[in-house]
XYZ file of C-alpha atoms in Angstrom:
482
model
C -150.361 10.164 160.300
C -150.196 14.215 160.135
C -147.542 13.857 162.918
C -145.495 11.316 161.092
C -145.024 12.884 157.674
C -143.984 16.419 159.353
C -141.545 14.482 161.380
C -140.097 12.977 158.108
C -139.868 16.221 156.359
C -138.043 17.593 158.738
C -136.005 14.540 159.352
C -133.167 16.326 161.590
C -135.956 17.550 163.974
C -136.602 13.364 164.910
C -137.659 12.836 168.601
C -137.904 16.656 169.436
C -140.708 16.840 166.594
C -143.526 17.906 168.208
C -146.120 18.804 165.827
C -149.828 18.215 166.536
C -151.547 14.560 164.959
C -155.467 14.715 163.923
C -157.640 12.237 162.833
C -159.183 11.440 159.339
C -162.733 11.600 158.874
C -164.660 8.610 156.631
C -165.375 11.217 153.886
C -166.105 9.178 150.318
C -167.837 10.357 147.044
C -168.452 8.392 144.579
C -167.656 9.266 140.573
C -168.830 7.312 137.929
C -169.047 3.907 140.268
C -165.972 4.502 142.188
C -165.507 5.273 144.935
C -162.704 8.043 146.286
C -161.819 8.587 150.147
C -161.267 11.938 151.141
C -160.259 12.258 154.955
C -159.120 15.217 155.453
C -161.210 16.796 153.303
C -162.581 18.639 156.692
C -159.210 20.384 156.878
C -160.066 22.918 153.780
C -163.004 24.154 155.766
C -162.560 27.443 157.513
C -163.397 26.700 160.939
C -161.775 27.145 164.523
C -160.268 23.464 164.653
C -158.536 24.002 161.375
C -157.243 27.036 162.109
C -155.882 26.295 165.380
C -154.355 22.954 163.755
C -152.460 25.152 160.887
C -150.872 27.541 163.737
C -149.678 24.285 165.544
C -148.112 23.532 162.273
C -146.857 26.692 161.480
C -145.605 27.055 165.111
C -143.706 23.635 164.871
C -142.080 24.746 161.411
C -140.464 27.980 162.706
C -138.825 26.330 165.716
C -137.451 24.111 163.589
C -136.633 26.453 161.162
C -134.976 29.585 163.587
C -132.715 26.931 164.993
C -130.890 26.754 161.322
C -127.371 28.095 160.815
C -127.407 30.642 157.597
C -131.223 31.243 158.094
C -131.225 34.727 157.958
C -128.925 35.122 154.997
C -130.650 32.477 153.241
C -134.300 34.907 154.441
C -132.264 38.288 152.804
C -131.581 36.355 149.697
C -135.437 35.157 149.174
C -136.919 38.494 150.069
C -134.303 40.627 147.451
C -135.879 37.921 144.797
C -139.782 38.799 146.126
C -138.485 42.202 145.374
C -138.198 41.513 141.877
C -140.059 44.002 139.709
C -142.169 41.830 137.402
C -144.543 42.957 134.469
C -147.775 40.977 133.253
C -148.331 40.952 129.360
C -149.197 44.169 128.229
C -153.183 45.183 127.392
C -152.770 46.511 123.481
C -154.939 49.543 122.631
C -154.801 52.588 120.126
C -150.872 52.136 119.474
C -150.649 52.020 123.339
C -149.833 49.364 125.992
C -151.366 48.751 129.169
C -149.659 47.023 131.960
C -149.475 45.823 135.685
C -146.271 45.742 137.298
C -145.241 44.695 140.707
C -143.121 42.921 142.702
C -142.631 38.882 141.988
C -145.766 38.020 143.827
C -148.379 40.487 142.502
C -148.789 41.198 145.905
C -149.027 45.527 145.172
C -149.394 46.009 141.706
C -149.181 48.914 140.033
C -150.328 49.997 136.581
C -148.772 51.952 133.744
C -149.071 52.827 130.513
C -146.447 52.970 127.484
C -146.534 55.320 124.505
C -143.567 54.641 121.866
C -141.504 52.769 124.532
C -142.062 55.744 127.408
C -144.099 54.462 130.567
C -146.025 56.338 132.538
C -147.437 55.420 136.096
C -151.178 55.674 136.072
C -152.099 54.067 139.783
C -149.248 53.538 142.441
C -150.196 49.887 144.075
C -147.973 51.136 147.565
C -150.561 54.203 147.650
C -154.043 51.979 146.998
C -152.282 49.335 149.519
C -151.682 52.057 151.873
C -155.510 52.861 152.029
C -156.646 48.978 151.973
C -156.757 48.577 148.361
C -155.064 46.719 145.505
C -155.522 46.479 141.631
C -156.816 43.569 139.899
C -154.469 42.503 137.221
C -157.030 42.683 134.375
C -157.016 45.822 132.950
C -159.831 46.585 129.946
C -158.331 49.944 127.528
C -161.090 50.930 125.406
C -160.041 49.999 121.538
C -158.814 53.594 121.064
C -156.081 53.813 124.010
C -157.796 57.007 125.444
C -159.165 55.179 128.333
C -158.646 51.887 130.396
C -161.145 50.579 132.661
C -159.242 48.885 136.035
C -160.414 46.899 139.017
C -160.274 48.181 142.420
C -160.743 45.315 145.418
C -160.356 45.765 149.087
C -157.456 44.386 150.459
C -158.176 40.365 150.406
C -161.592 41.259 149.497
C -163.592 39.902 146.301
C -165.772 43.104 145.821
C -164.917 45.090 142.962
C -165.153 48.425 141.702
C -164.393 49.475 138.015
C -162.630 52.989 137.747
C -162.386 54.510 134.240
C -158.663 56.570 133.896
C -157.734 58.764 131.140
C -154.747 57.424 129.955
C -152.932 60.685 128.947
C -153.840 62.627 132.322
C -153.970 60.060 134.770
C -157.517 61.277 135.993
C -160.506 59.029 136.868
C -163.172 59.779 134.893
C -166.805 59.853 136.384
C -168.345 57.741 138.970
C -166.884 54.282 139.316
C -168.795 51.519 138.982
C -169.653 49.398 142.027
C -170.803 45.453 142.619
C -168.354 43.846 140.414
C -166.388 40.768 141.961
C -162.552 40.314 140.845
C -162.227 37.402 138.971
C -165.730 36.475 138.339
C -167.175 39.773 136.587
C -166.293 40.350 132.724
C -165.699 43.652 131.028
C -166.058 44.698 127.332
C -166.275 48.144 126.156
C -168.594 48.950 123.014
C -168.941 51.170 120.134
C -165.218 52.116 120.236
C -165.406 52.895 124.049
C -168.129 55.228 124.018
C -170.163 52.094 126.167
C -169.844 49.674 128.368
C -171.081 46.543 129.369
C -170.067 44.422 132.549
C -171.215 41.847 134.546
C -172.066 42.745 138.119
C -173.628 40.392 141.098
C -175.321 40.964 143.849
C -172.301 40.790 146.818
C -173.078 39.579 150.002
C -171.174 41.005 152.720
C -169.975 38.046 154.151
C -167.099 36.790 152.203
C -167.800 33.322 152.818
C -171.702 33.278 151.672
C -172.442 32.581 147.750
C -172.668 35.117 145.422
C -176.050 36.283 144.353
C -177.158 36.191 140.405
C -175.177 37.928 137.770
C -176.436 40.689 135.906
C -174.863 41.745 132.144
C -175.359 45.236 131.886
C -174.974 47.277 129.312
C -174.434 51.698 130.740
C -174.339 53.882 127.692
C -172.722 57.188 127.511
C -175.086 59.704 129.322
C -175.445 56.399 132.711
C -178.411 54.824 131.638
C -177.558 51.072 132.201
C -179.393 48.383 130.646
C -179.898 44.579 131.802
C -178.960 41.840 128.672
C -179.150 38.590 130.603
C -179.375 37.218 133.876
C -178.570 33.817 135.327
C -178.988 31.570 138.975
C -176.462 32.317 141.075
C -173.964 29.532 140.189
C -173.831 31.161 136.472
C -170.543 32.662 135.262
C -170.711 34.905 132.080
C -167.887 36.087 129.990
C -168.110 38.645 127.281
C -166.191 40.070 124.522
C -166.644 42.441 121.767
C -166.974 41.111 118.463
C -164.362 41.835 116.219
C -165.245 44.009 113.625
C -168.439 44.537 115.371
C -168.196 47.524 117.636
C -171.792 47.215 118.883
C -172.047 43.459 119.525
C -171.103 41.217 122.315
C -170.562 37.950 122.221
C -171.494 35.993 125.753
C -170.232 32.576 126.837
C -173.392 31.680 129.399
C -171.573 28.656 131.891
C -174.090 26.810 134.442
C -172.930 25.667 137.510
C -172.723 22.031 136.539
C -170.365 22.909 133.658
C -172.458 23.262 130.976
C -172.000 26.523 128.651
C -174.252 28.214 126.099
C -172.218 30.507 123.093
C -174.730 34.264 122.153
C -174.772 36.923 120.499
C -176.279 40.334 121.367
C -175.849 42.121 117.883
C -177.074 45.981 118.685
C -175.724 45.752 122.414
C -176.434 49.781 122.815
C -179.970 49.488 121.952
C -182.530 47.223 122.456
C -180.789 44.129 121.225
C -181.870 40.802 122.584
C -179.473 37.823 123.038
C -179.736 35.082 120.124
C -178.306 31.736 120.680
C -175.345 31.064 118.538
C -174.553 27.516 120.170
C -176.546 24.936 122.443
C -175.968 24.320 125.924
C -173.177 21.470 126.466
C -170.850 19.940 128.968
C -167.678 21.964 128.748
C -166.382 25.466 128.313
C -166.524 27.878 125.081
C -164.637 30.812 124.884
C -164.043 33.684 121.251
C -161.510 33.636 119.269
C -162.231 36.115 116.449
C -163.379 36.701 113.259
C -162.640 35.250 110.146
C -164.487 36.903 107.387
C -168.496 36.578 108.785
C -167.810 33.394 110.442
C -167.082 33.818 114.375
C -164.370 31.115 115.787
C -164.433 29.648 119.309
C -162.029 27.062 121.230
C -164.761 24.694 122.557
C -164.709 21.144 124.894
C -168.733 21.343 124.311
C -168.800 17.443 122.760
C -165.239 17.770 122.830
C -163.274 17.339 125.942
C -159.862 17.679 124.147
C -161.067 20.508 122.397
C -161.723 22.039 119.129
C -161.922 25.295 116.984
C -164.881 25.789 115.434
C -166.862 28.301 113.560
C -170.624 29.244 113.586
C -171.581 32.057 111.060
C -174.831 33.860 112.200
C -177.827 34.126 110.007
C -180.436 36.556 109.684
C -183.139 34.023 108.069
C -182.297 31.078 110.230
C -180.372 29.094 112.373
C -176.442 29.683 113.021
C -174.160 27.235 110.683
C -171.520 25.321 112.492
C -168.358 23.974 111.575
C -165.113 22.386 112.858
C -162.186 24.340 111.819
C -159.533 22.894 113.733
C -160.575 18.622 115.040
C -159.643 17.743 118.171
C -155.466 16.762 118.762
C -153.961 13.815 120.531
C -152.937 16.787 122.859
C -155.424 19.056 124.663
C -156.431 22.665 124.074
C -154.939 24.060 127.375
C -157.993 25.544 129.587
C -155.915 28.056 131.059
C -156.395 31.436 130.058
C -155.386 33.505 132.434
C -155.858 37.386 131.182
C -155.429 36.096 127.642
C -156.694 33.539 125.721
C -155.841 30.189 124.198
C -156.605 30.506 121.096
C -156.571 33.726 118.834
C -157.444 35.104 115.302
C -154.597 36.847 114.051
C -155.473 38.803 110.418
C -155.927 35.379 108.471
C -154.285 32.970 111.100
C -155.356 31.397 114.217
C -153.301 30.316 117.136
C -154.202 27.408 119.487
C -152.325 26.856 122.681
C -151.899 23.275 123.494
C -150.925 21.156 126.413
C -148.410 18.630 125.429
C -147.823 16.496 128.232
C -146.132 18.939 130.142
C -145.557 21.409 128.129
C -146.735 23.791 125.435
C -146.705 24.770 122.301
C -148.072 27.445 120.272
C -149.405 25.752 116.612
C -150.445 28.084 113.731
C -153.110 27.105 111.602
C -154.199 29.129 108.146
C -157.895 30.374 108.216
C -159.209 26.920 106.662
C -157.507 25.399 109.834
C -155.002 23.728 108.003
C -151.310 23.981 109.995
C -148.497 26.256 109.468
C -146.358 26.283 111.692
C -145.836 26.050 115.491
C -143.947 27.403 118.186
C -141.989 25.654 121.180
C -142.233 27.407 124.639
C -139.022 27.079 126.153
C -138.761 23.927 128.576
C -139.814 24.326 132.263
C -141.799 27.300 131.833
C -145.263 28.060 132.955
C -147.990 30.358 130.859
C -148.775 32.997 133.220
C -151.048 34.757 130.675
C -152.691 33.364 127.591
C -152.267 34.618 124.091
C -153.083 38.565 124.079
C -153.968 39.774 120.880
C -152.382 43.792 119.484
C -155.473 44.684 116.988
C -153.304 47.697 115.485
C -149.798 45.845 114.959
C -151.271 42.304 114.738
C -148.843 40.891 117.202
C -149.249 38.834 120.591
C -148.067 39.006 123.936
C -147.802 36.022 126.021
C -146.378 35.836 129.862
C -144.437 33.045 130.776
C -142.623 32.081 134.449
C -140.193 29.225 135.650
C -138.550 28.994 138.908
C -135.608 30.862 138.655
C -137.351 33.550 136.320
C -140.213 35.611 138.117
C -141.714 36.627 134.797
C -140.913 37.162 130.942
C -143.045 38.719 128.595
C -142.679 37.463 123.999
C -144.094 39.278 121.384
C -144.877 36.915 118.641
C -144.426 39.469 115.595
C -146.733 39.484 112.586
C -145.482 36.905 110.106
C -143.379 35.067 112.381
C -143.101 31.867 113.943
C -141.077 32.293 117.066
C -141.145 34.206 120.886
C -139.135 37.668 121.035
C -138.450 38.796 124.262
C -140.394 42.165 125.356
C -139.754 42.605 128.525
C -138.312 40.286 131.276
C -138.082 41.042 134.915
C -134.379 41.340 136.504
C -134.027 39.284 139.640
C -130.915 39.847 142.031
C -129.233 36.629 140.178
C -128.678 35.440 136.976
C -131.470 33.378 136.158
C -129.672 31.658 132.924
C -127.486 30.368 135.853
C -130.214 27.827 136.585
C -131.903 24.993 134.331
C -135.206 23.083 134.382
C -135.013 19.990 132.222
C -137.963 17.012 132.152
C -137.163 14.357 133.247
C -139.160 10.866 134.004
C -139.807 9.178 136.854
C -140.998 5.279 136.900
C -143.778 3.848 138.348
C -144.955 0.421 138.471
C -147.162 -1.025 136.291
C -147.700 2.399 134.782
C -146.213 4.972 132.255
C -143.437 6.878 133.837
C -144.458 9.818 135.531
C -142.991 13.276 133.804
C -141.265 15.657 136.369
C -139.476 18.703 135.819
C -136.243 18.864 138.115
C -134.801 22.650 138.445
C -131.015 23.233 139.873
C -128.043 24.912 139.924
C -126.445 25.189 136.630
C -123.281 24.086 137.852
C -124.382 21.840 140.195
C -124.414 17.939 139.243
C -127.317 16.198 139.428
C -125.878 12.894 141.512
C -128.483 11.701 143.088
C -127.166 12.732 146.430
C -128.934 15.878 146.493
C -131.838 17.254 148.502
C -134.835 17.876 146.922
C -137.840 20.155 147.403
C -140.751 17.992 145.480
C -143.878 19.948 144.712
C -147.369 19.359 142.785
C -150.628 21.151 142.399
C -153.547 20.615 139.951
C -157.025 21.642 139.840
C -160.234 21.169 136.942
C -158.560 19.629 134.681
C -155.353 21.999 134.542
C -151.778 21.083 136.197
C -149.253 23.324 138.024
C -145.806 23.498 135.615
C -142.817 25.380 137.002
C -143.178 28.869 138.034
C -141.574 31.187 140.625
């Protein structure tokens, strides 16, 4: 079967096609009553038979592949692109902006910081890739822009190490801080930056064994470090700094069956225990903001579309709970990338939802009640969710397609539309290209939305080859990106 579909993808290649066959396994869970065969599940596991199978693959594609006329121009022409200096949305902090850029595919980023439109170079990604390093792409400035907080991995390594920079000199300040994993460990910085809290694990050595418990620690300004909360292994916490509340985090607890618990820790510095602000329940909870005393989160806990609610904290009882914003015929997108999906701006919030392939941006006043909205532009892909300026009140938002490596918009205060920030300049035009959504039928079923990219210029005849792609994962879908 393996044999026969490489064959047909490269149909030219026909009898002289000589890539490897393998055999499906009888692999079949069962979800809610039915039942879903998965043969070659076997082939995601890293062991010697898949690996040897993927080289026979690989070695079968570049025969076919060097034998092409135009191949190397066509290889110079993808490489210049690669090349392509891209930013991420900027990290607002004390009137300054923190940033990662690199080359198309984040592959050595660097990061920088920008004072009244001047950017300075605060790590160089080819030097930290030089020594077996790279930069994770979240970066955590304390609220005042003195300092920013940024990952440190091995190359292709998940242990993490949080270095503290002073943005005006460049120098790392103090010890860094070891036992973090990228991706899975959450940073907020407390009492305007003079504390810390993070979430570290206990990191196996070997990459491939489970990570042990995580730990939220709180390290105040002379070292002393401080466990909040704990969790099993398969536990994932994320924390933020209330807003308007320099000494209190706010902790999204998540299980590893899905289900997530909403605290609060309100003296985080001192001897403040975690109080539950809402239940455990199937789905994922993440903060918004504040509005007034009440605290706003975008929920799917008894939700699975999602929802913005609010839950105002009490001192002489229990939390109080309302729904701000009621679920949409569209979903709240789950993607949040280094940003969010939904965000308290002054008096407005702004929800991120998934329209069938698409998004849009909707504004709702603080009683929830919509505004206005905005339209992303078609065939794009949100790199980063919404990232919220505290001095100016603005956002930042990262979007990619496939002719565009990466844009950032500033949505100004007061306005309802995307302003282009920064953009990253490929070795083309990318305007010279167009993504438009098309649908595609199927029988017996609603017509299947696709986004076909070409050529401007070129007409779409039906005569043309195509490169068809897909991806999707928990509940999210792949839309075009570079």
């Amino acid at each position: 079967m393996w044999r026969t579909e490489i064959c047909m993808g490269l149909a030219s290649l026909a009898a002289a096609c000589t890539a490897p066959s393998t055999t499906p396994r009888a692999i079949v869970d069962r979800y809610h009553g039915v039942e879903i065969s998965d043969p070659y599940r076997w082939l995601e596991e890293d062991r010697p038979s898949t690996v040897a199978f993927k080289n026979a693959l690989d070695a079968t594609a570049r025969r076919y592949l060097s034998a092409l006329p135009g191949l190397p121009a066509l290889e110079a022409k993808v490489a210049a692109a690669a090349h392509t200096r891209r930013i991420l949305a900027p990290q607002p902090a004390g009137g300054r902006l923190f940033y990662v850029e690199a080359d198309a595919a984040m592959s050595v980023p660097s990061v920088f910081v920008e004072d009244a439109g001047h950017p300075r170079k605060l790590l160089d990604g080819p030097q930290l890739h030089a020594a077996g390093e790279r930069v994770h792409i979240r970066l955590w400035p304390t609220p005042d822009g003195r300092r920013v907080g940024v990952g440190i991995t091995s190359t292709g390594g998940r242990r993490m190490r949080l270095t503290v920079i002073d943005a005006h000199s460049g120098r790392r300040l103090g010890d860094d801080i070891p036992d973090l994993v990228a991706g899975r460990s959450s940073v907020a910085w407390l009492d305007g930056g003079r504390s810390l809290a993070f979430v570290r694990f206990d990191v196996p050595d070997d990459v491939n064994a489970p990570l042990g418990e995580p730990k939220l620690i709180v390290r105040s300004p002379d070292g002393d470090e401080r466990v909040v909360m704990t969790g099993p292994a398969d536990t994932r916490l994320t924390i933020w700094t209330r807003t308007g509340h320099p000494g209190e985090l706010v902790v999204a607890r998540r299980s590893g069956d899905g289900r997530t618990s909403v605290w609060r820790v309100p003296d985080a510095t001192a001897s403040g225990s975690p109080q539950s602000l809402v239940a455990q329940g199937l789905g994922r909870s993440r903060y918004a903001g504040d509005l007034a005393d009440k605290m706003i989160f975008a929920t799917t806990v008894d939700a699975p579309q999602g929802q913005i609610i609010s839950v105002t904290p009490a001192t002489d009882g229990p939390p109080r709970t309302e729904v701000v914003i009621a679920p949409a015929q569209h979903p709240i997108d789950s993607w949040v990338g280094t940003g969010e999906m939904a965000a308290v701006v002054k008096d407005r919030i702004f929800v991120v939802y998934r329209r069938h392939t698409a998004w849009v941006i909707a504004i709702h006043d603080g009683a929830g009640r919509p505004t206005d909205s905005i339209e992303l532009p078609t065939g794009t892909s949100m790199w980063t969710g919404l990232i919220t300026d505290r001095t100016s009140n603005a956002l930042y938002v990262s979007l990619s397609e496939f002719a565009d490596p990466g844009t950032v918009y500033r949505i100004r205060p007061g306005q309802s539309r995307l302003t282009e920030w920064r953009g990253a300049r490929p070795p083309y035009d990318p305007h010279a290209y167009v993504t438009e959504l098309v649908s595609y039928p199927r029988p017996g079923q609603d017509p299947a939305p696709m986004f076909l990219s070409r050529r401007r210029d070129l007409t779409a005849d039906g005569e043309r080859p195509v490169l068809v792609y897909g991806y999707g994962w928990g509940g999210w879908s792949a839309a075009p990106w570079f």
